[in-house]
PDB file of C-alpha atoms in Angstrom:
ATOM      1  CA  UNK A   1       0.000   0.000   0.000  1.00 91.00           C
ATOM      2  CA  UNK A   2       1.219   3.312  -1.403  1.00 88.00           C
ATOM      3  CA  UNK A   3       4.824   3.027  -3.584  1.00 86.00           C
ATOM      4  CA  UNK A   4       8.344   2.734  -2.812  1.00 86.00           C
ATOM      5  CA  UNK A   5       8.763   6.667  -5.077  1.00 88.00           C
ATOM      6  CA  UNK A   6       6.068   8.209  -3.021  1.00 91.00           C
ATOM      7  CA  UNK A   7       8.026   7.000   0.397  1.00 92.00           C
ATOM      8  CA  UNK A   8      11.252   8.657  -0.910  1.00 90.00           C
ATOM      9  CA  UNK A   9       9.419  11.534  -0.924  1.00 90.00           C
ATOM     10  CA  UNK A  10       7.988  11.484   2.586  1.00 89.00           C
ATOM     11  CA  UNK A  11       4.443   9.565   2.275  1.00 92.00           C
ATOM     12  CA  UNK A  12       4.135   6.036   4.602  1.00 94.00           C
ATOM     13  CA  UNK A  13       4.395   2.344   3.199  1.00 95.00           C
ATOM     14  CA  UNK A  14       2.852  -0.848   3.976  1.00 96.00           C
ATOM     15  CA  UNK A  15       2.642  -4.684   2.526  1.00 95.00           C
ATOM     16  CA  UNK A  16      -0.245  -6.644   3.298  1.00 96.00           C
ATOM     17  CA  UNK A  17      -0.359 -10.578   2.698  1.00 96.00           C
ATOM     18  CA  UNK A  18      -3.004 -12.007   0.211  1.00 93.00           C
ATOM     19  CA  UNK A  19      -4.290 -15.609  -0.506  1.00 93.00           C
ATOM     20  CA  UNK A  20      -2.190 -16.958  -3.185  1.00 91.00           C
ATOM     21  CA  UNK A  21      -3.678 -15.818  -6.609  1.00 93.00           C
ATOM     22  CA  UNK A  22      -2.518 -18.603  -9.968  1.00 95.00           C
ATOM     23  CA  UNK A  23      -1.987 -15.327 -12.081  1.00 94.00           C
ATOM     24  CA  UNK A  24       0.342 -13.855  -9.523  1.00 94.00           C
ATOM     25  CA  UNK A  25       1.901 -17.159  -9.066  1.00 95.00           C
ATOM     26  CA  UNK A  26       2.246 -17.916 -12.586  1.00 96.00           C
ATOM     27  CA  UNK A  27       3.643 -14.611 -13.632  1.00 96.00           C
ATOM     28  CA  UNK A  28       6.269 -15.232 -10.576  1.00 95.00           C
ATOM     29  CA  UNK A  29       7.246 -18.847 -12.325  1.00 95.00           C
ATOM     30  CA  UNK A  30       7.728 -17.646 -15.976  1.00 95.00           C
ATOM     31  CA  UNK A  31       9.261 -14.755 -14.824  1.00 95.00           C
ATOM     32  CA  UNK A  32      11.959 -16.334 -12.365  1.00 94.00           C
ATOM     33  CA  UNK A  33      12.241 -19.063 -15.230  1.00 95.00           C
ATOM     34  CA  UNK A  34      13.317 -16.512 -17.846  1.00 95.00           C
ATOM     35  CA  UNK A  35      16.110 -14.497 -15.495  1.00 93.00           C
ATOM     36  CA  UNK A  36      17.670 -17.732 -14.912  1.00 92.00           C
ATOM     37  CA  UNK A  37      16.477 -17.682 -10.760  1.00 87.00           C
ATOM     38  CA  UNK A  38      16.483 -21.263  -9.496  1.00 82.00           C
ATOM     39  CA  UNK A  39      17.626 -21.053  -5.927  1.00 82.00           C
ATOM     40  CA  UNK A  40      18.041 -18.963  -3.159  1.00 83.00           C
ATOM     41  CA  UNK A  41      15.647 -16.561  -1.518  1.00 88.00           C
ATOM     42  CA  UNK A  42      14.866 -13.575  -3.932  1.00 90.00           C
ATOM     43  CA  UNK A  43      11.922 -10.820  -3.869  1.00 90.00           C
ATOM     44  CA  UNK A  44       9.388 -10.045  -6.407  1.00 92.00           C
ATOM     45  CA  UNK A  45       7.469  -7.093  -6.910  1.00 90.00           C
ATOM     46  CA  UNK A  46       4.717  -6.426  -9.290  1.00 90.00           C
ATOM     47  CA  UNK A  47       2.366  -3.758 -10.405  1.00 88.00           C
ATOM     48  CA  UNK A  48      -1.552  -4.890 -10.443  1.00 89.00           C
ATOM     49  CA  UNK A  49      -3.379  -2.826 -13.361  1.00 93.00           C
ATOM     50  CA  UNK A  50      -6.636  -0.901 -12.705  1.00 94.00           C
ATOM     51  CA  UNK A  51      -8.330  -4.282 -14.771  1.00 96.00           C
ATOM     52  CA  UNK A  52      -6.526  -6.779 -12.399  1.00 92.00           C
ATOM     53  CA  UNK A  53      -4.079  -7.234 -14.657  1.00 94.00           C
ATOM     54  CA  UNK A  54      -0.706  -7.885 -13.110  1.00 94.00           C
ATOM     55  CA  UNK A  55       3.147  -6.329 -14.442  1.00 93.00           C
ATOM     56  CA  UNK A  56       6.557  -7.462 -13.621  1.00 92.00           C
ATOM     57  CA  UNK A  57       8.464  -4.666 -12.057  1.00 91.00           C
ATOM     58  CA  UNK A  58      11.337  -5.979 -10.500  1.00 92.00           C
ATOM     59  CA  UNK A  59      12.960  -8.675  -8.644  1.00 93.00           C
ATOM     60  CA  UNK A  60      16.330  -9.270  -7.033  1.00 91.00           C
ATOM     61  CA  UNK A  61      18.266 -12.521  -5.953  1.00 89.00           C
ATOM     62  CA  UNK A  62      17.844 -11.078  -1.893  1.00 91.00           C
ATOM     63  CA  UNK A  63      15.382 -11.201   0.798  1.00 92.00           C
ATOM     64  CA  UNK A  64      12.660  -7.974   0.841  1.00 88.00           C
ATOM     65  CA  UNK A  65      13.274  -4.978   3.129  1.00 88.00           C
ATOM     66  CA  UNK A  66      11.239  -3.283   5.469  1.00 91.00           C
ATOM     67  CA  UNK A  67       8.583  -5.876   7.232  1.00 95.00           C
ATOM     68  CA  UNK A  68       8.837  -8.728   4.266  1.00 94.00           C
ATOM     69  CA  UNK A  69      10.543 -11.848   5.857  1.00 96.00           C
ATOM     70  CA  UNK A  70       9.791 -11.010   9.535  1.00 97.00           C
ATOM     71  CA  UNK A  71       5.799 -10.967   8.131  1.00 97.00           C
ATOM     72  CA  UNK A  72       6.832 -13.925   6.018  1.00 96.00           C
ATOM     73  CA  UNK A  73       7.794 -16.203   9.011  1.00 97.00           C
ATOM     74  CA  UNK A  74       4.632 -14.900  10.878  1.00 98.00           C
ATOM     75  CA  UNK A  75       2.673 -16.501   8.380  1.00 97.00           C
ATOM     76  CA  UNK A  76       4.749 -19.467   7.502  1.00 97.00           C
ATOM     77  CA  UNK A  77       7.137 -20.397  10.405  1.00 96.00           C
ATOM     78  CA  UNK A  78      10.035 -19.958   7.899  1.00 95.00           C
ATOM     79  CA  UNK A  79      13.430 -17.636   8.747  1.00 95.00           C
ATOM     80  CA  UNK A  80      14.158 -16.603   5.114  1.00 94.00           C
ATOM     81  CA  UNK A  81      17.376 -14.967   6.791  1.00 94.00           C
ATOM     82  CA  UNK A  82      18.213 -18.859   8.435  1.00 92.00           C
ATOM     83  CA  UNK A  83      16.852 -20.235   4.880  1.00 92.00           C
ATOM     84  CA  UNK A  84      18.869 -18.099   2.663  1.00 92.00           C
ATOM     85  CA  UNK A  85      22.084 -18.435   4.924  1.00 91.00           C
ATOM     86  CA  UNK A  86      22.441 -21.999   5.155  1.00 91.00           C
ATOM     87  CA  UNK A  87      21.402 -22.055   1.078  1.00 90.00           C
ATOM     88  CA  UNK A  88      24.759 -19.579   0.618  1.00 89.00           C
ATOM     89  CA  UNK A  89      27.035 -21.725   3.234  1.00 92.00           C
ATOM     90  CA  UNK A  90      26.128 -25.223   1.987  1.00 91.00           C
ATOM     91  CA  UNK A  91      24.104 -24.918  -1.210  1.00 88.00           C
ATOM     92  CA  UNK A  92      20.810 -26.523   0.513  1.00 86.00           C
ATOM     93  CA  UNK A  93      18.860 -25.688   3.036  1.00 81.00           C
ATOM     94  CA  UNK A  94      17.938 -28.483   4.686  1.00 81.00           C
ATOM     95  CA  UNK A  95      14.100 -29.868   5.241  1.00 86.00           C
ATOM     96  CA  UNK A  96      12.061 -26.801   5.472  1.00 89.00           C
ATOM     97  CA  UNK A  97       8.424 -27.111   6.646  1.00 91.00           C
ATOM     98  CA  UNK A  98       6.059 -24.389   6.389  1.00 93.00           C
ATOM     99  CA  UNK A  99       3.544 -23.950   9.488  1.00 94.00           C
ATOM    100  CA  UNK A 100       1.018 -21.848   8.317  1.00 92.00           C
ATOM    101  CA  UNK A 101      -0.701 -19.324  10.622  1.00 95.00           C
ATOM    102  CA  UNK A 102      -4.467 -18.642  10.124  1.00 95.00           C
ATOM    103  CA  UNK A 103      -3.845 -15.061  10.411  1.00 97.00           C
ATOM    104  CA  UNK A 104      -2.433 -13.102   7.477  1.00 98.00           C
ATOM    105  CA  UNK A 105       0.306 -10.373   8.402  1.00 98.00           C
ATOM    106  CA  UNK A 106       1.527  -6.620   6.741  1.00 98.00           C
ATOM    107  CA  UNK A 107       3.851  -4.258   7.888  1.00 98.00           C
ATOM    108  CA  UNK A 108       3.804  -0.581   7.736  1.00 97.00           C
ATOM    109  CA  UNK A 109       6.548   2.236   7.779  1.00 96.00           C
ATOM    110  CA  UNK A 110       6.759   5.891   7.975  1.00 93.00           C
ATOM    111  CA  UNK A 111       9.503   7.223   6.678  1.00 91.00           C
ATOM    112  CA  UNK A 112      12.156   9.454   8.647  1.00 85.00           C
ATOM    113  CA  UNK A 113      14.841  10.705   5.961  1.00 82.00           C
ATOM    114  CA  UNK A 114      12.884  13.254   4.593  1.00 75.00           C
ATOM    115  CA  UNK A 115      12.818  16.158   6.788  1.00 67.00           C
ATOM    116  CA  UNK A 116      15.488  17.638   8.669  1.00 58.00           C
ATOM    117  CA  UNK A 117      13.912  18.150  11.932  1.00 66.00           C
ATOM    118  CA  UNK A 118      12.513  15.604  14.183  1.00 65.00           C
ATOM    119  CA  UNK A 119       8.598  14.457  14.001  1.00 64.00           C
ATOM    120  CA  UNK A 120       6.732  12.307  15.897  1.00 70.00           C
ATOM    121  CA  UNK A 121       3.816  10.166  14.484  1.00 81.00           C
ATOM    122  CA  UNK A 122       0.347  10.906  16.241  1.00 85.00           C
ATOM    123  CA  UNK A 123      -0.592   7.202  16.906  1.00 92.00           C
ATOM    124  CA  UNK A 124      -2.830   5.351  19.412  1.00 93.00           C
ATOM    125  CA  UNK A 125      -1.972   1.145  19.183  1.00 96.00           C
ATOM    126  CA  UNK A 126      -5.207   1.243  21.528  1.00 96.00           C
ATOM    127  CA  UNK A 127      -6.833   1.913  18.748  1.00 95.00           C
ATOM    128  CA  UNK A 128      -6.381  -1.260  16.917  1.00 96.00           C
ATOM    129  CA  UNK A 129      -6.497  -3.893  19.505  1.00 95.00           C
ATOM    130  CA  UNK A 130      -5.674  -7.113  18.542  1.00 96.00           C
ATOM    131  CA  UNK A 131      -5.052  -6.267  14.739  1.00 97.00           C
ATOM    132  CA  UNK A 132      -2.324  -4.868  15.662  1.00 98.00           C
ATOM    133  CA  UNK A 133       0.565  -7.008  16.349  1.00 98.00           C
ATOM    134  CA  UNK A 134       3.524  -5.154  17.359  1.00 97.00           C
ATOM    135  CA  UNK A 135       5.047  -1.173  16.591  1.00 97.00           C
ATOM    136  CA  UNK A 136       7.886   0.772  16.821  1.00 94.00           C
ATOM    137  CA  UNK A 137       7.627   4.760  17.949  1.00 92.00           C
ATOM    138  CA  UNK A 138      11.367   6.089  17.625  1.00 88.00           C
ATOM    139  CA  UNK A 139      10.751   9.606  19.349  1.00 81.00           C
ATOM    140  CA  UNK A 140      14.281  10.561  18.151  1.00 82.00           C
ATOM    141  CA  UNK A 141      14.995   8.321  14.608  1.00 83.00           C
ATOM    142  CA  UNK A 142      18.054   7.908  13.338  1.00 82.00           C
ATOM    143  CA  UNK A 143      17.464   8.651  10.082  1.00 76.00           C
ATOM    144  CA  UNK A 144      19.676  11.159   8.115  1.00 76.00           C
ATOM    145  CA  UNK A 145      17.924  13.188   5.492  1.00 76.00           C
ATOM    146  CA  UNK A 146      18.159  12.409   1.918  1.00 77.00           C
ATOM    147  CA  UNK A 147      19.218   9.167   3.039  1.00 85.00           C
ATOM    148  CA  UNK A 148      15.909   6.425   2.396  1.00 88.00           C
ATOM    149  CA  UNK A 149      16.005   3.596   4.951  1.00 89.00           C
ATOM    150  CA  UNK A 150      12.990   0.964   5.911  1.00 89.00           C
ATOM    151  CA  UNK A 151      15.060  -0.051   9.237  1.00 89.00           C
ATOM    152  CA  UNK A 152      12.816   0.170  12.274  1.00 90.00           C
ATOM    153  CA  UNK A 153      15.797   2.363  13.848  1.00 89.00           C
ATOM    154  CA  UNK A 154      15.521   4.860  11.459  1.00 89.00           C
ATOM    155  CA  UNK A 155      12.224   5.650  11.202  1.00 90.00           C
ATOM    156  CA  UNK A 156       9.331   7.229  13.304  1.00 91.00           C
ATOM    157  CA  UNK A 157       6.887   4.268  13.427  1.00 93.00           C
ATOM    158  CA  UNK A 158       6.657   1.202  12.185  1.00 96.00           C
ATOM    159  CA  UNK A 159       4.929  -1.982  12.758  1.00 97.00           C
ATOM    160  CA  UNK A 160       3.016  -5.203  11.870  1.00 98.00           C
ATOM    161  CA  UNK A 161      -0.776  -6.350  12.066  1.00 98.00           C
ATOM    162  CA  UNK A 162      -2.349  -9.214  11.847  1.00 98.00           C
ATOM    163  CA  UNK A 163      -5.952 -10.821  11.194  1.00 98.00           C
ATOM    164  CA  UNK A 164      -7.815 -11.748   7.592  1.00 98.00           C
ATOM    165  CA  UNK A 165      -6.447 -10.977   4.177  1.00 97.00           C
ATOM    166  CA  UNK A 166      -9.096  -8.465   4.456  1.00 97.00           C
ATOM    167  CA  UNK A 167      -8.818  -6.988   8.027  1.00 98.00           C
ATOM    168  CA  UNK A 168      -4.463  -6.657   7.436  1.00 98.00           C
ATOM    169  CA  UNK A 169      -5.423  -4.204   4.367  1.00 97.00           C
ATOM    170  CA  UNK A 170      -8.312  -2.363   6.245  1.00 97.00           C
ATOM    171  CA  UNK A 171      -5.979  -1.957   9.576  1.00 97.00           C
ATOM    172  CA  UNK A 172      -3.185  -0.804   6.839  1.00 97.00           C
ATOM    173  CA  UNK A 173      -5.298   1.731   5.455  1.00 96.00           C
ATOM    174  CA  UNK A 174      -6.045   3.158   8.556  1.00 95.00           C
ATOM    175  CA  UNK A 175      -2.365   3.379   9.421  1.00 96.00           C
ATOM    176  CA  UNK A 176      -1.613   4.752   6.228  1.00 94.00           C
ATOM    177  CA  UNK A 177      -4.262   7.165   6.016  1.00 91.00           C
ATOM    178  CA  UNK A 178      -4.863   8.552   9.194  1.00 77.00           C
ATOM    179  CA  UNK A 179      -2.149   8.884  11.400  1.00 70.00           C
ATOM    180  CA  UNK A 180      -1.340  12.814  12.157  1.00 63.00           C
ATOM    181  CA  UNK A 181       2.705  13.938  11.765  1.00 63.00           C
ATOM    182  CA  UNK A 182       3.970  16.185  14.513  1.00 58.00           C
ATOM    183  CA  UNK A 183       7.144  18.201  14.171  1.00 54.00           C
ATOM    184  CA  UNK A 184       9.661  18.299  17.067  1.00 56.00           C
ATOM    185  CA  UNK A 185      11.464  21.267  17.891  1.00 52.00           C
TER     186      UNK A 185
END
């Protein structure tokens, strides 16, 4: 939820988890097929068109930033970091079995490199109850400006929630949309 360009620029992002979709995963497997990917961990991104239609946009042989694998082995029981390091050490990695969680996970991040000056994020975790799983409020982030960073250090709030596919986009939204920015003098 919202874009990787609009976060440079100063606006929040967040990644909610979906019920597999056979386009999605079919575009993933021709795609990953064509570049050559066979193993390791890698991340995929893709743009969904106003008529569902979905575009390849990128993908890199490395493990998402921001929230992805820590939201990934909410859902799934699985370390991608664990995964991907004993794939690089000894070219397997061993006899990995999901454990899926009935709940579906996203993260969310507001982004600190943008201003000069301090700001705190107006934001009440009461607010969401159970849907929301854990946060981070930095009051003083160590982000430098110009410099874009998804690490929870860095930034003014950031966080994961948790429930259906469909609750883990509302509870985004609401993140997204309607949490107030202070400055900080």
């Amino acid at each position: 939820m919202g874009d990787c360009l609009a976060y440079a620029h100063g606006s929040p992002l967040g990644s909610a988890q979906t019920p597999d979709e056979p386009e999605a995963v079919e575009l993933l497997r021709r795609t990953l097929a064509v570049l050559g990917q066979r193993n390791g961990c890698f991340h995929f991104e893709a743009i969904r068109e106003p008529d569902g239609r979905l575009l390849f946009l990128e993908t890199a042989s490395r493990i998402g930033g921001a929230g992805v694998a820590e939201t990934f082995e909410l859902r799934t029981g699985i370390d991608l970091y664990q995964a991907d390091l004993r794939y690089q050490l000894w070219g397997d990695t061993g006899q990995i079995e999901p454990r899926p969680a009935q709940d579906h996970y996203g993260w969310f991040v507001f982004p600190g490199h943008h201003r000069t000056e301090q700001a705190a994020i107006d934001f009440d975790p009461d607010r969401f109850g159970k849907r929301l799983h854990s946060f981070v409020r930095n009051t003083r982030p160590a982000a430098h400006a110009g410099r874009i960073s998804y690490a929870t250090a860095a930034t003014p709030l950031s966080g994961f929630v948790q429930g259906s596919a469909a609750e883990v986009r509302h509870t985004l939204g609401e993140i997204l949309t309607q949490q107030a920015v202070m400055e900080q003098r």
